[in-house]
Tab-separated table of C-alpha atoms and ligand atoms in Angstrom:
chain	number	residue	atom	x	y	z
A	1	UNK	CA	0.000	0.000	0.000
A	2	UNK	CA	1.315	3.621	-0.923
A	3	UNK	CA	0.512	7.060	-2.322
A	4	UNK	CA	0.509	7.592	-5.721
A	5	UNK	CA	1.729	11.344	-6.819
A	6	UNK	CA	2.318	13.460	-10.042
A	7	UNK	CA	3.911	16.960	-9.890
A	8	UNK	CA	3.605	18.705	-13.179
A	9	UNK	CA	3.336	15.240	-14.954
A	10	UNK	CA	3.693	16.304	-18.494
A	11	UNK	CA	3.717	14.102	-22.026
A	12	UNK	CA	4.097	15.818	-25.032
A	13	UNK	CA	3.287	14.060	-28.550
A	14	UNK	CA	4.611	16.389	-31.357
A	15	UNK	CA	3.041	19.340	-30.767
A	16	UNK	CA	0.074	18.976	-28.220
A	17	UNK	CA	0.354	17.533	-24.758
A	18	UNK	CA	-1.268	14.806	-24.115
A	19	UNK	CA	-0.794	15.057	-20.266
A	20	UNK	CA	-0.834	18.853	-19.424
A	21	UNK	CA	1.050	19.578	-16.256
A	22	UNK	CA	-1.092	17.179	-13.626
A	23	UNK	CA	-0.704	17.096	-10.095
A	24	UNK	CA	-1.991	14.228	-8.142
A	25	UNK	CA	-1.584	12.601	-5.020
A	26	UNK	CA	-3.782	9.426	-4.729
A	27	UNK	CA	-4.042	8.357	-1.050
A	28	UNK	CA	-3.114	4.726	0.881
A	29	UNK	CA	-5.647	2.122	-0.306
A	30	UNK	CA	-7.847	5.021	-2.421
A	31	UNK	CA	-10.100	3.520	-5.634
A	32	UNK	CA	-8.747	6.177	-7.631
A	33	UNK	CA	-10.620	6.644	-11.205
A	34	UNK	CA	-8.849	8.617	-14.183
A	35	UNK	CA	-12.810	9.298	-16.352
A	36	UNK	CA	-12.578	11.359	-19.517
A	37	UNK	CA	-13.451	11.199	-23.069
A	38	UNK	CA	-11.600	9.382	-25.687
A	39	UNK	CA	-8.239	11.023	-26.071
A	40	UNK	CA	-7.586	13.148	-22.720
A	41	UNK	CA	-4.592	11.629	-21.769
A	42	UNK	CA	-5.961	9.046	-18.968
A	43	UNK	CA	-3.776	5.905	-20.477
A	44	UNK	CA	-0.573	8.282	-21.169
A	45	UNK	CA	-0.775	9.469	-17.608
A	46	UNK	CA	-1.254	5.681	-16.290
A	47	UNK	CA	1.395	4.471	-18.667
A	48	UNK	CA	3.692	6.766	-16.897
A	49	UNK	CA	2.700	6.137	-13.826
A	50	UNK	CA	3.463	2.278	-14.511
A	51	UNK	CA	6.825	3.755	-15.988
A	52	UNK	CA	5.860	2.378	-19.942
A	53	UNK	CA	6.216	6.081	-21.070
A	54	UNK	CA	8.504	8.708	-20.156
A	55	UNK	CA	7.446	12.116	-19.049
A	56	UNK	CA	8.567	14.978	-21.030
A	57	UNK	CA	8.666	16.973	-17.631
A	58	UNK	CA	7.425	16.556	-14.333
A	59	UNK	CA	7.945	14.133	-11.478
A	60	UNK	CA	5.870	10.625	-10.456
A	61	UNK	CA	6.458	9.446	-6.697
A	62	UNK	CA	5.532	6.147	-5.360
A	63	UNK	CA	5.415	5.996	-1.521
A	64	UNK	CA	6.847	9.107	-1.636
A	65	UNK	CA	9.935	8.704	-3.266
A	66	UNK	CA	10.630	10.093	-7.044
A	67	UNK	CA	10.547	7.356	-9.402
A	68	UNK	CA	10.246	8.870	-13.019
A	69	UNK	CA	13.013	7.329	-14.217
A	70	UNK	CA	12.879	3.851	-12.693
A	71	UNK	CA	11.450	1.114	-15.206
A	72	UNK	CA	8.432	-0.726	-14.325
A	73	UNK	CA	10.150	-3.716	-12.504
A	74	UNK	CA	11.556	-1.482	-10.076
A	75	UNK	CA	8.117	0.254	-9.325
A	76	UNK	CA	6.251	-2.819	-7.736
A	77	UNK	CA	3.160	-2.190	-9.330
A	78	UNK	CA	0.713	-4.466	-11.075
A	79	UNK	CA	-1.157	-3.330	-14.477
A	80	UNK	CA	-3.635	-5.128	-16.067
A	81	UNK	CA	-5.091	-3.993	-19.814
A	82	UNK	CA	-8.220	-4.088	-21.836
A	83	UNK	CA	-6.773	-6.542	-23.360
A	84	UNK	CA	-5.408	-8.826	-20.358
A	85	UNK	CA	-2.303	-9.532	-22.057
A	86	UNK	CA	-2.424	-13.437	-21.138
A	87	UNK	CA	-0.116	-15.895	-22.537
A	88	UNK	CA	-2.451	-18.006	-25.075
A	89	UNK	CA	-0.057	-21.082	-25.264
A	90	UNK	CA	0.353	-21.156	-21.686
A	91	UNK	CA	-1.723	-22.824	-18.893
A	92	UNK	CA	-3.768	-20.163	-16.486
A	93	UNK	CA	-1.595	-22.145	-13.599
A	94	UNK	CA	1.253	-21.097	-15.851
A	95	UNK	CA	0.301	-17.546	-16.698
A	96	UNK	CA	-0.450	-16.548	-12.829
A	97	UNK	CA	2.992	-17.759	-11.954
A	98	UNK	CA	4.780	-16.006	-14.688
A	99	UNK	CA	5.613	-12.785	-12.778
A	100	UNK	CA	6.581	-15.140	-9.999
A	101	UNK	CA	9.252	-17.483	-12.305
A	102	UNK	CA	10.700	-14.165	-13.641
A	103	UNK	CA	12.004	-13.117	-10.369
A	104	UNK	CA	13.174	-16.121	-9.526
A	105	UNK	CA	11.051	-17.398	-6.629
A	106	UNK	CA	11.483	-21.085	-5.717
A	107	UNK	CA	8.925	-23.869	-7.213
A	108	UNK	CA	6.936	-24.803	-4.004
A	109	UNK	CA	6.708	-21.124	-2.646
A	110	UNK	CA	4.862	-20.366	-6.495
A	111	UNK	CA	2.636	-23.144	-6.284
A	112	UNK	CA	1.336	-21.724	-2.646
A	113	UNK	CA	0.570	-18.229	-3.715
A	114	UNK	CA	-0.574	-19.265	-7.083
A	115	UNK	CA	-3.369	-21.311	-5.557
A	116	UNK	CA	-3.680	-18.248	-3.129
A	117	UNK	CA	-4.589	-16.269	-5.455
A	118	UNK	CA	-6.416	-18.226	-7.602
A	119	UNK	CA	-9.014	-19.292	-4.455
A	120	UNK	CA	-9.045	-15.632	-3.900
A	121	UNK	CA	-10.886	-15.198	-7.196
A	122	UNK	CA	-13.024	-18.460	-7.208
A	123	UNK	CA	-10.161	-19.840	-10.132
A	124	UNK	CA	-8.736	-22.828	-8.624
A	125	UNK	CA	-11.183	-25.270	-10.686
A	126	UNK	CA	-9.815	-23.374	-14.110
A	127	UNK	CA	-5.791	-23.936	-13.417
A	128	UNK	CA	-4.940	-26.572	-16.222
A	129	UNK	CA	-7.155	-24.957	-18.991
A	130	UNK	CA	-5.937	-22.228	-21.835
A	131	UNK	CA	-7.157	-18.899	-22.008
A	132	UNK	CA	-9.457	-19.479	-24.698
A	133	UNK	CA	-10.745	-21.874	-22.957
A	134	UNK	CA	-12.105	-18.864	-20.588
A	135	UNK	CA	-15.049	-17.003	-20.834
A	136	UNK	CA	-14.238	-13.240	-20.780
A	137	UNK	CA	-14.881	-12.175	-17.215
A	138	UNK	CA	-12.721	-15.181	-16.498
A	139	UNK	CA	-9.827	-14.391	-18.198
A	140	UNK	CA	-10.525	-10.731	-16.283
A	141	UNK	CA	-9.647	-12.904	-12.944
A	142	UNK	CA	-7.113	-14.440	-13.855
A	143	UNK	CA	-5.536	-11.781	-14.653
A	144	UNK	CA	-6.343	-10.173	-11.802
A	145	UNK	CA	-4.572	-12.997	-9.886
A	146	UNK	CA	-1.780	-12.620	-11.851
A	147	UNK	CA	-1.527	-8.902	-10.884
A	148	UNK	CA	-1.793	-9.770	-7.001
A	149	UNK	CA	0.566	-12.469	-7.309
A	150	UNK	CA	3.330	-10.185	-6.679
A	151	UNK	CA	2.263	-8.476	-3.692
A	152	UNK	CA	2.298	-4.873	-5.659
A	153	UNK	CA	2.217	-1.974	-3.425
A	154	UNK	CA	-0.124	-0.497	-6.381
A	155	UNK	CA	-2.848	-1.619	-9.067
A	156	UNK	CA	-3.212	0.229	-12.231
A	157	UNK	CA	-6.349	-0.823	-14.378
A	158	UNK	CA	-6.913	0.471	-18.213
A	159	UNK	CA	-10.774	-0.260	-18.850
A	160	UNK	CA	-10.037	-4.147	-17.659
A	161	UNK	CA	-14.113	-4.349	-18.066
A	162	UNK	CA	-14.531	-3.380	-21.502
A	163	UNK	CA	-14.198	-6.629	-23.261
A	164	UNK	CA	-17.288	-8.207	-20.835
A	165	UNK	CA	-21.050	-7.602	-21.828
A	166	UNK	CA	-22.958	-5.622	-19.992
A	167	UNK	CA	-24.030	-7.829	-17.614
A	168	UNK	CA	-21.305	-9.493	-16.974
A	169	UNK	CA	-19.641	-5.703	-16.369
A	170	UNK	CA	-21.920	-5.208	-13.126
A	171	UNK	CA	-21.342	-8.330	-11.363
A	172	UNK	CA	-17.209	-8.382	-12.423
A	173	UNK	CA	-17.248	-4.366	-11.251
A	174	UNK	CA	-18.563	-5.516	-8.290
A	175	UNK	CA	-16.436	-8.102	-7.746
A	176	UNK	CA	-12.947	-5.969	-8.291
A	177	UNK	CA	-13.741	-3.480	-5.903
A	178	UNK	CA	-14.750	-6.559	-3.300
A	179	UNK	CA	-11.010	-7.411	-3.932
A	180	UNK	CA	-10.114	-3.870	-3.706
A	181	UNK	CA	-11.335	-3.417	-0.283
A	182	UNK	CA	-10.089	-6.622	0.837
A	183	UNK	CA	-6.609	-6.028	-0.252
A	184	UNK	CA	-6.667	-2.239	0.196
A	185	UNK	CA	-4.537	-1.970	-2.775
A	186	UNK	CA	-3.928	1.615	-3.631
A	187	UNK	CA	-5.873	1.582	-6.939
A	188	UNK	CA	-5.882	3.872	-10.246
A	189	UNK	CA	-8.171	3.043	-13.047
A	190	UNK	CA	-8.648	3.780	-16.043
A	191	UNK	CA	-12.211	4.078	-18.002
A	192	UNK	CA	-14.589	6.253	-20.263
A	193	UNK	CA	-17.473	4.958	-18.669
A	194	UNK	CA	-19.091	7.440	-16.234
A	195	UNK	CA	-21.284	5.094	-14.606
A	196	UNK	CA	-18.300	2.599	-13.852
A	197	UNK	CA	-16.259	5.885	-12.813
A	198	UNK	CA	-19.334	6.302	-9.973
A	199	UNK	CA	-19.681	2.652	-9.179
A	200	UNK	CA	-16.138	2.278	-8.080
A	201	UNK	CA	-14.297	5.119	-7.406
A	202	UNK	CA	-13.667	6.710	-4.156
A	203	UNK	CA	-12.835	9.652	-5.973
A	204	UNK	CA	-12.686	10.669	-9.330
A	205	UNK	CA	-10.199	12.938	-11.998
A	206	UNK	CA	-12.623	13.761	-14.886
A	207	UNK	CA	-9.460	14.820	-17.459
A	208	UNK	CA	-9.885	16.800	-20.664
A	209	UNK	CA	-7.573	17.258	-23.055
A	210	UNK	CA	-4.705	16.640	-20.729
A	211	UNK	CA	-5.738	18.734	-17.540
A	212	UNK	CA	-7.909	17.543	-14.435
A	213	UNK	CA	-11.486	19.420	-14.000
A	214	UNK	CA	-12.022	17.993	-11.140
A	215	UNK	CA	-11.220	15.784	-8.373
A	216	UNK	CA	-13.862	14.507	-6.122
A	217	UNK	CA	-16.260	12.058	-4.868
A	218	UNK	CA	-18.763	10.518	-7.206
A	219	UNK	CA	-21.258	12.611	-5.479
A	220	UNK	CA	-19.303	15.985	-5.526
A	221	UNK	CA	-18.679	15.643	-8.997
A	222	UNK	CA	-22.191	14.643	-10.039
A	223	UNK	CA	-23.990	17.228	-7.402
A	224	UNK	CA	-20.917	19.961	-7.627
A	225	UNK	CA	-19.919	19.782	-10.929
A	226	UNK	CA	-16.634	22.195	-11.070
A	227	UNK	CA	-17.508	23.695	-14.589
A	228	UNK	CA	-19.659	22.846	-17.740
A	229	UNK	CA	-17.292	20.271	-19.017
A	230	UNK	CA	-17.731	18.212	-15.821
A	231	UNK	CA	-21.549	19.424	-15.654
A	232	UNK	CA	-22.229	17.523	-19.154
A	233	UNK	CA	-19.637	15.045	-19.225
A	234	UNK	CA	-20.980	13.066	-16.102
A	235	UNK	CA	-24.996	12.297	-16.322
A	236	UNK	CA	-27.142	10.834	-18.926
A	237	UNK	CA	-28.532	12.416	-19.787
A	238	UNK	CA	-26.149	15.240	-19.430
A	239	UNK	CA	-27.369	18.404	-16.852
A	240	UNK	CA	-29.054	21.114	-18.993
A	241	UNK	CA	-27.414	24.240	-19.726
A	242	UNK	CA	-28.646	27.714	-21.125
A	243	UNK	CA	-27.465	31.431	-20.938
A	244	UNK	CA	-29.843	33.452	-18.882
A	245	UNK	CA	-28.238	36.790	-17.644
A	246	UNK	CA	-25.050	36.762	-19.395
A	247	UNK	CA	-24.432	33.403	-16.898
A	248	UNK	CA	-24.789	29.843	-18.054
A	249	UNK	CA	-27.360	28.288	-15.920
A	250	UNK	CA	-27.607	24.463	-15.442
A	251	UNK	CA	-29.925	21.756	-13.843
A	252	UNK	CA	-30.134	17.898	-13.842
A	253	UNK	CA	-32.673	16.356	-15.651
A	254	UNK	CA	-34.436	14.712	-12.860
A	255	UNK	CA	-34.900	18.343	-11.695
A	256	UNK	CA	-36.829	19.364	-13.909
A	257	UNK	CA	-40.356	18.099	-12.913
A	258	UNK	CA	-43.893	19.162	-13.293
A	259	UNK	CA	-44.795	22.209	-11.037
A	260	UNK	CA	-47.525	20.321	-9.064
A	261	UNK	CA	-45.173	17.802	-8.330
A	262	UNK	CA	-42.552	19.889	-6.856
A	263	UNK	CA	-43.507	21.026	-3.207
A	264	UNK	CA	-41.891	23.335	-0.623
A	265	UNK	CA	-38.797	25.450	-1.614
A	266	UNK	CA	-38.257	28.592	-4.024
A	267	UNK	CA	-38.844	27.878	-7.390
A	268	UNK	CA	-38.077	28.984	-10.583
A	269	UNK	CA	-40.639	27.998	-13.254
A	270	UNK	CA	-39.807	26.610	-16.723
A	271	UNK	CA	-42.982	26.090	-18.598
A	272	UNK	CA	-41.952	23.664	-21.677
A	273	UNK	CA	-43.429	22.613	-25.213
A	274	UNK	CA	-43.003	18.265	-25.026
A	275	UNK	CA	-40.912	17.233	-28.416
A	276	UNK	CA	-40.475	13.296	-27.724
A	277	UNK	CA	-41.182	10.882	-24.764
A	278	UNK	CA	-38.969	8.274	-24.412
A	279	UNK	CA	-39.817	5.248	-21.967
A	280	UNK	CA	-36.812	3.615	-20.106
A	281	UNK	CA	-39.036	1.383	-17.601
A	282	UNK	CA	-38.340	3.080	-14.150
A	283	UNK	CA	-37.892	6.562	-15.731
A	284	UNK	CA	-39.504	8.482	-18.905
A	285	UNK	CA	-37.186	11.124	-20.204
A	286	UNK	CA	-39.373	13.874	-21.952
A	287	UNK	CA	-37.420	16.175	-24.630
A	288	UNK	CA	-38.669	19.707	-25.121
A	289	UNK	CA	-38.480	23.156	-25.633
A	290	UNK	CA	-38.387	26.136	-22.991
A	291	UNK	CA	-40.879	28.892	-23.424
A	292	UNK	CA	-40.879	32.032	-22.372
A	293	UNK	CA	-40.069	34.248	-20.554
A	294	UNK	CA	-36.634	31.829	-20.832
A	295	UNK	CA	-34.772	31.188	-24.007
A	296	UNK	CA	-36.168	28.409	-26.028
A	297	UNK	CA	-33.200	25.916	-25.322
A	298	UNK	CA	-33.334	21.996	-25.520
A	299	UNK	CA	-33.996	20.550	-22.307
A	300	UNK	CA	-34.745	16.997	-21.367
A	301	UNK	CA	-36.780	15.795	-18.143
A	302	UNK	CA	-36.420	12.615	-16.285
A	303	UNK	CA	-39.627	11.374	-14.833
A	304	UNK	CA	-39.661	8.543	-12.299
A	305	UNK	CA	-42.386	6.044	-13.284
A	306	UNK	CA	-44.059	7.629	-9.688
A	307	UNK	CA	-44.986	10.652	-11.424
A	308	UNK	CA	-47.737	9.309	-13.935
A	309	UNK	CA	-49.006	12.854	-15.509
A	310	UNK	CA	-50.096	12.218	-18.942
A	311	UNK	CA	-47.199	14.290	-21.571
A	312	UNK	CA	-47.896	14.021	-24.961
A	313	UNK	CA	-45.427	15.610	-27.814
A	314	UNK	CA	-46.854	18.737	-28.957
A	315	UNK	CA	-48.423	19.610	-25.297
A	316	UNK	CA	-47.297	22.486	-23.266
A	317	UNK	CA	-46.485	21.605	-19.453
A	318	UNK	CA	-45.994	23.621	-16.241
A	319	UNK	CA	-42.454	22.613	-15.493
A	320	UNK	CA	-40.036	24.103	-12.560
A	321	UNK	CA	-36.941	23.314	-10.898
A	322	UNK	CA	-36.417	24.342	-7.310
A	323	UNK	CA	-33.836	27.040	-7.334
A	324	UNK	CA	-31.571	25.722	-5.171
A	325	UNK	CA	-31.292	23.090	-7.523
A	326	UNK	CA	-29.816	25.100	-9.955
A	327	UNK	CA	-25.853	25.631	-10.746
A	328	UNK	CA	-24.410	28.627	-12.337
A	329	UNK	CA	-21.379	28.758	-14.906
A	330	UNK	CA	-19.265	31.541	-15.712
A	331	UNK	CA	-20.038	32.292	-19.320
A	332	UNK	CA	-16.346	32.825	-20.691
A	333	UNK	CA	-14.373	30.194	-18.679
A	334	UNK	CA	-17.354	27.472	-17.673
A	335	UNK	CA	-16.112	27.816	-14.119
A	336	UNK	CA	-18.834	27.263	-11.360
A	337	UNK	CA	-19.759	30.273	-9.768
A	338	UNK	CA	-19.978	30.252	-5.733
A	339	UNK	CA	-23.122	31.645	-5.651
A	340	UNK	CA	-25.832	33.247	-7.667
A	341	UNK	CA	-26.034	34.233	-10.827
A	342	UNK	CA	-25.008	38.263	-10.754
B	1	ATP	P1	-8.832	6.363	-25.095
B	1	ATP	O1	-9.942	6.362	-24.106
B	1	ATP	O2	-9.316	6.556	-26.501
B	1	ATP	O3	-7.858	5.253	-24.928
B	1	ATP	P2	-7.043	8.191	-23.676
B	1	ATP	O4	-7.712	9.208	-22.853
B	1	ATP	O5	-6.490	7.015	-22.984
B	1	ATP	O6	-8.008	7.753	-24.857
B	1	ATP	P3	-4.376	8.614	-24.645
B	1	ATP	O7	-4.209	7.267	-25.254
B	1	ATP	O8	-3.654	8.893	-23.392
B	1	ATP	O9	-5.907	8.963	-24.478
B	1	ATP	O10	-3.950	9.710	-25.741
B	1	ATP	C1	-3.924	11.089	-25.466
B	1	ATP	C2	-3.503	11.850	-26.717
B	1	ATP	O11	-2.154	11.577	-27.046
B	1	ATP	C3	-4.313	11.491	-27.943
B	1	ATP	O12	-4.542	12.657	-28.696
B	1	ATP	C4	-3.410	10.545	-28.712
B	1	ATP	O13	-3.664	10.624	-30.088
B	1	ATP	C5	-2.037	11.048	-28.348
B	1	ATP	N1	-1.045	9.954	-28.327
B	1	ATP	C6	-1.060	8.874	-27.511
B	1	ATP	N2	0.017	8.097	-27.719
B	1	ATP	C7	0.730	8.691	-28.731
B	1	ATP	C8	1.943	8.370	-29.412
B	1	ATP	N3	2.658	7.294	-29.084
B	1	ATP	N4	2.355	9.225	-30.374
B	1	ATP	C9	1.648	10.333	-30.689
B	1	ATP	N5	0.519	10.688	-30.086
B	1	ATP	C10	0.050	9.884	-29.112
């Protein structure tokens, strides 16, 4: 177990930098999750965390101690990939004690931690077979187990979820950070996927384009968002944003809810024309258009299936959102404002 910290982490790719400057410090045992849209940076900064890719500038410490310019083996981390790298030819008996045989470690001491870790991930019956002999969220464990094998003081995960359906994804998600918790294994992970970001993470970076918009909990970012790129980048639908006062002005979907359904609290009404009504089982989502006196922008409402008012496309609706419910963005730089919308 150890801290995980960047100081001015910075990659540069020809001209543009892929990694802009980062500062990080990801505490004992933390669920860290690096979320951001295709092409921010999030593998180049865990690729030099892991010590694949040198920084052009900047500093990574592990426990506290610089190690930018030590290769991987000296790090004592464990990464695993989208891909889970296994050895195909090679037994899953055979590919957990790989890291093992590399260093060296004697025969009978392997054979104990391999079946260690392969009871620790409900593997032990699937030792003698070949990875394609796995199902997917299998081969996910055992390459998990091949990552704990070694005792690393830190686990860093690129999107090891992607290649599993969808339900498969819930139940393996829930699985890792069961092993997370158990080994309190400082953690960083990698993904695109908001909703894993939320699931897992103690706390999350949302990067864009190289820089960090926020670090929080899944609940500060979704509740707090730090500016509009974090304000429509986490949600889905994403929160609704308009200019009203020479401020951007923003509010979840599931805040926006018929005015008779709304009680107690200031509110701020937002009468709406009804576009399209989608049905998603527990929820409908109802696209519109604001009317006046606000400006006509898109907006999109998330019903729960409690509220059963009849909305029809075409029909005008008494809408509101209570005001405290509502965020305010600085119109030049998307920053949150503290407070109001002066
Ligand atoms: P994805 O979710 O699509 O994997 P990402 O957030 O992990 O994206 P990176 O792979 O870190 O993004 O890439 C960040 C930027 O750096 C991208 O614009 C990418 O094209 C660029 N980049 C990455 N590796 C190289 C490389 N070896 N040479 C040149 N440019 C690179």
């Amino acid at each position: 177990m150890a801290t995980v910290e960047t100081r001015a982490l910075t990659k540069r790719f020809d001209a543009n930098n892929a990694v802009d400057g980062i500062d990080l410090l990801v505490r004992e045992g933390e669920f860290l999750v690096l979320l951001g849209p295709s092409g921010c940076g999030k593998t180049t900064l865990l690729r030099m965390l892991a010590g694949l890719e040198t920084p052009t500038s900047g500093d990574v410490l592990i426990g506290g101690e610089i190690v930018t310019w030590l290769p991987p083996r000296a790090r004592n981390i464990a990464m695993v990939f989208q891909s889970y790298a296994l050895y195909p030819h090679l037994s899953v008996r055979r590919n957990i004690a790989f890291p093992l045989q590399a260093v060296g470690m004697h025969r009978d001491e392997i054979a104990k931690k391999v079946e260690a870790a392969a009871t620790m991930f409900g593997i032990e019956q699937l030792l003698h077979r070949k990875p394609r002999q796995l199902s997917g969220g299998e081969r996910q464990r055992v390459a998990l187990a091949r990552a704990v094998v070694r005792n690393p003081v830190v686990f860093l995960l690129d999107e090891p979820l992607s290649n599993l359906d969808a339900k498969l994804r819930t139940s393996a998600r829930d699985e890792l950070q069961q092993f997370q918790r158990r080994l309190a294994t400082t953690t960083v992970y990698v993904t695109h996927d908001q909703v894993e970001a939320m699931g897992l993470g103690d706390r999350i970076a949302v990067l864009n384009r190289g820089r960090i918009h926020q670090l929080g909990t899944p609940l500060e970012v979704y509740h707090d968002p730090a500016d509009t790129f974090v304000a429509t980048f986490i949600g889905s639908p994403p929160m609704n944003l308009m200019e009203m006062d020479h401020v951007i002005s923003g509010f979840r979907p599931e805040h926006l809810l018929p005015r008779d359904a709304l009680d107690g609290g200031e509110l701020a009404p937002f009468p709406f024309t009804a576009t399209r009504i989608e049905y998603l089982g527990a929820d409908r989502l109802i696209y519109g258009t604001l009317e006046a006196p606000n400006p006509a922008a898109r907006v999109i409402s998330r019903l729960p299936s409690t509220i059963s008012l009849p909305i029809e496309a075409g029909g005008r609706y008494e809408f509101a959102v209570r005001t405290r419910d509502i965020k305010h963005f600085d119109r030049e730089s998307g920053l949150r404002r503290a407070s109001g919308r002066a």
